[in-house]
Amino acid sequence: MILSTTLEFCIFIYLLIFSFSYFTLHSCCLLYLCFDNAGQFFSSGHTNNWAVLVCTSRFWFNYRHVANTLSVYRSVKRLGIPDSHIVLMLADDMACNHRNPKPATVFSHKNMELNVYGDDVEVDYRGYEVTVENFLRVLTGRLPPSTPRSKRLLSDDRSNILIYLTGHGGNGFLKFQDSEEISNVELADAFEQMWQKRRYNELLFIIDTCQGASMYERFYSPNLMALASSQVGEDSLSHQPDLAIGVHLMDRYTFYLLEFLEDIHPASKTNMNDLFKVCPKSQCVSTPGHRTDLFLRDPGSVLITDFFGSVRKVEITMETINLTDPIKQKPKQKDWHPPDGFILGLWTLILLVFFKLYGMKHLKHIF
Amino acid sequence: MGLLSDPNRRRALISLLTRLNSPICVVCYMAGVAWFMGLAFEPFTLRTYMSENAMGSTMVEERFPAGERALTTGREFSAHKKKAGGMPVDWLVKTMQARGLEVFTQRFSRKLPFPDENKERYMVKGTNVYGILRAPRAPRTEALVLSAPCTPGDSNNQAVGLLLGLAQYFRNQIYWAKDIIFLVNEHDLIGMQAWLEGYHHTNTTGMDWSPLQGRGGSIQAALSLELSSDVITSMDLVLEGLNGQLPNLDLANLFYAFCQKIGVLCTIQGKLQRNDWDSVSGYSHSVQTMMLMVMKQASGRPWGDHGLFLRYHIEAASIKGINSFRQYKTDVTTIGRLLEGMYRKLNNLLERLHQSYFFYLMPSLSHFVSIGYYMPAFGLLAVILLLRALDLWVQLATPPPRTEDGITDKEQVSSPGVLSVLTPLVISHLTGVALYTLPIQFQEMAVEQFPVSETEAVVLTAIGVYTAGLALPHNTHRLLSGEGTEQGWRVLKLVAVLYLAVLLGCTALINFSLGFILALTLVPVAAFVTPHVPKVLSAFILVILSPACTLLFSVFFFQELQELPVSFQEGWLLYLSVISQGILDHFLYGSLVYPLIALLVYPCWLLFWNILFWK
């Protein structure tokens, strides 16, 4: 008896070790294969993407700022970030402005080539709701409990956030709606609050205003990368007017940014170094700037889709897997039952025999 | 010790002031005149630029196609006008309604104080017709006005035709954020005044009008169109309005920007721009243009139908089409496109035009001089008056030493008596009041007595009262016996000089041109007149420099500037008609030049006349 149990025990242990080693080896092989094919895929460490897109100026002659924001919105949506993860703030309604000769449209290219308004735009903060206070509350998460989910930035410590600001700005400030300003110090402090509350993993900050580079001068929190359309002392210029609409449609930097983004698709491998090259001085007239010293990773290893697109756990493999002999399936066993009438007849027969044998006197005992 | 509180220094300053008073005055006068002439010199002017951000540049696409159709409509209008013998109200109402506007009419009537010989009207009755194009999507809070006058005869038919053509084109567009009111006014300025009063519910001039049935919100800008030919060679911009008020410079900038974009020749004061500012003829051309504007502004009358809008804080200008003998002609479609572009840009406005200057002079359409640059010219002239006043004050405070008399003489000298100063003041102002009221009151009596028409009666009565005032000093001195003292005339002159300074200062603030022209002639009068200068010569100079003669010379000068010189006879008749127009403007539209001259400037000049004949 003892001999048989120890034998069983040994066999059990051996099987355990064998299965464990098999599985670990197999998974190692799996990981090795992954690293080779989509090596950077899991290296950024983020699990979701958010975007906060803000247009801060109102009035018809600031059409181009709304068009800027909407074209970034369009790119970001196209690359996969859903509306639930985008906070879009537009200070004025250009599409339904009385002066718009093509109502319900906002064009980014002249001759009305591209309507960035479309029919599925979801604006979260509109008109007079776009204020400095609301913007900072969205970033830091200090919103009243009654705020709906669509107006919140529900990011966590594994979120990559894209923040895009456009409007009129100056050295160290950005003008909101002709009545107030946000300073670069306030913005830097807001980002520090976000870092301390672990509201982001990495943050990309793009600003298209005059003297935009002054807005990122004061950042001091880690994992921030910033791009601006012009240096301190330079004006960002608008791109092209459309004579039928009568206003400038886009700013130069965002126009070329849009052109660049139109070539990106969710599986692109283009990295941030290409983004820094967008709109050189010959096209933009102003000198775009960027800041990467606070960012932990090397910009060359940061994909555009890390910020502009949304994460998909998709592993793309190029090798074909041959399926071996198909497993033959046994047909399902069906239990056999005798037919119903037969059962009824059988029981009647049994009853009759019973009563025949033991006589009718037992019948009153039964009933 | 401070400069003014140290008695030694003060005495030194005062002695400097009294010694050098006349030379400083002469220098200031020369400097003022030189500054004014230098304003037209191009390096001292600024190029015009668009200040309003909402209007931006001229980037719109103008697509107005229907110039020929507009001309046909104009011809129809002319035919109906001839048939109706005035304003073809029914035809206009029908045509505007066919173009999709909301049409309303307004009847008005006015009896002029005396017949207007220039326009040959006395009892004026008329109808204004206007159509409102409602903005497709906007609330009815703001409006723009395009107007064309309905004048008898053959003029301005094309203007009305173009107005109706533009109305049809504008009706098909959906980008209007403001209502557009298309107005055809009868009897030019009188009709316009009636419409504006009806629109704003004011009644300042005693006109009789029927209330307006339809309105379009607060008017942001207005343009008045005058076009009398099928093709034009240039477009003229008229800015001067009632009481010398000017529209915001941005309106002129807008017009100039579009002229450049479309390539139409544009002029101001009928004069083309020249590029050779460093040559003498180029400089004199700029000076001529600027002087024309100064003359027109000083007259205080509206030089186009737009002139009456300015009082209601509505920026307005008149655009005249001129057909001269140039080869290159512009057709009506291009004019339509220019107006379309201007209206599309005005449509973009969010607030009233306020970013650019309200007070300026334009030596050419692309250059301007703002108030900060031209006011020192007037300031230098006003300084002369202040220097003279200081001098008189010093003389009054330190009476001349008298050796023979003792204390009693000093007492007598130090108090000249209020009555001796007040009497000339009161009498001068009463003469002024007479000059203001008598011509109108007594025109009937004058017509009965003398073989003249009413207009002539009014004008001649005015001139009569004016010259009668010259005889006053002799008469008043008979009343006040033995009041004339050395101190007396000094006190009177001090009061008169300060009075003139305040008067001219206030006038120059509102109407710089009028203030400057009056200052040019009256400041020398105020400066040099004393009872001790040679009487006959001074009397002659004083009369030459009086307001009436200034007006006479201005009439001749104005005709010279316009390159239509007149002989003395024609000039005199023109002068009489200018006086009658001035009086009419005051009663019809509220122009302030006539009351200012009659009630304030003329009495002031009379005070100096009194001083000259002081005994």
PDB file of N, CA and C in Angstrom, chain B residues 402-411:
ATOM      1  N   ARG B 402       1.567 158.028 -10.929  1.00  0.00           N
ATOM      2  CA  ARG B 402       1.151 159.437 -11.149  1.00  0.00           C
ATOM      3  C   ARG B 402       1.835 160.294 -10.089  1.00  0.00           C
ATOM      4  N   THR B 403       2.542 161.248 -10.476  1.00  0.00           N
ATOM      5  CA  THR B 403       3.329 162.037  -9.544  1.00  0.00           C
ATOM      6  C   THR B 403       2.513 163.172  -8.921  1.00  0.00           C
ATOM      7  N   GLU B 404       1.592 163.762  -9.723  1.00  0.00           N
ATOM      8  CA  GLU B 404       0.941 164.968  -9.186  1.00  0.00           C
ATOM      9  C   GLU B 404      -0.130 164.646  -8.157  1.00  0.00           C
ATOM     10  N   ASP B 405      -0.927 163.588  -8.422  1.00  0.00           N
ATOM     11  CA  ASP B 405      -2.002 163.305  -7.474  1.00  0.00           C
ATOM     12  C   ASP B 405      -1.544 162.336  -6.387  1.00  0.00           C
ATOM     13  N   GLY B 406      -2.249 162.382  -5.311  1.00  0.00           N
ATOM     14  CA  GLY B 406      -1.886 161.530  -4.165  1.00  0.00           C
ATOM     15  C   GLY B 406      -2.751 160.299  -4.092  1.00  0.00           C
ATOM     16  N   ILE B 407      -3.282 160.119  -2.905  1.00  0.00           N
ATOM     17  CA  ILE B 407      -3.985 158.857  -2.654  1.00  0.00           C
ATOM     18  C   ILE B 407      -5.343 158.841  -3.358  1.00  0.00           C
ATOM     19  N   THR B 408      -5.960 160.000  -3.428  1.00  0.00           N
ATOM     20  CA  THR B 408      -7.327 160.046  -3.956  1.00  0.00           C
ATOM     21  C   THR B 408      -7.379 159.575  -5.402  1.00  0.00           C
ATOM     22  N   ASP B 409      -6.370 159.946  -6.146  1.00  0.00           N
ATOM     23  CA  ASP B 409      -6.361 159.523  -7.553  1.00  0.00           C
ATOM     24  C   ASP B 409      -6.272 157.998  -7.674  1.00  0.00           C
ATOM     25  N   LYS B 410      -5.451 157.427  -6.765  1.00  0.00           N
ATOM     26  CA  LYS B 410      -5.292 155.961  -6.819  1.00  0.00           C
ATOM     27  C   LYS B 410      -6.620 155.285  -6.557  1.00  0.00           C
ATOM     28  N   GLU B 411      -7.331 155.831  -5.597  1.00  0.00           N
ATOM     29  CA  GLU B 411      -8.619 155.216  -5.277  1.00  0.00           C
ATOM     30  C   GLU B 411      -9.556 155.287  -6.473  1.00  0.00           C
TER      31      GLU B 411
END
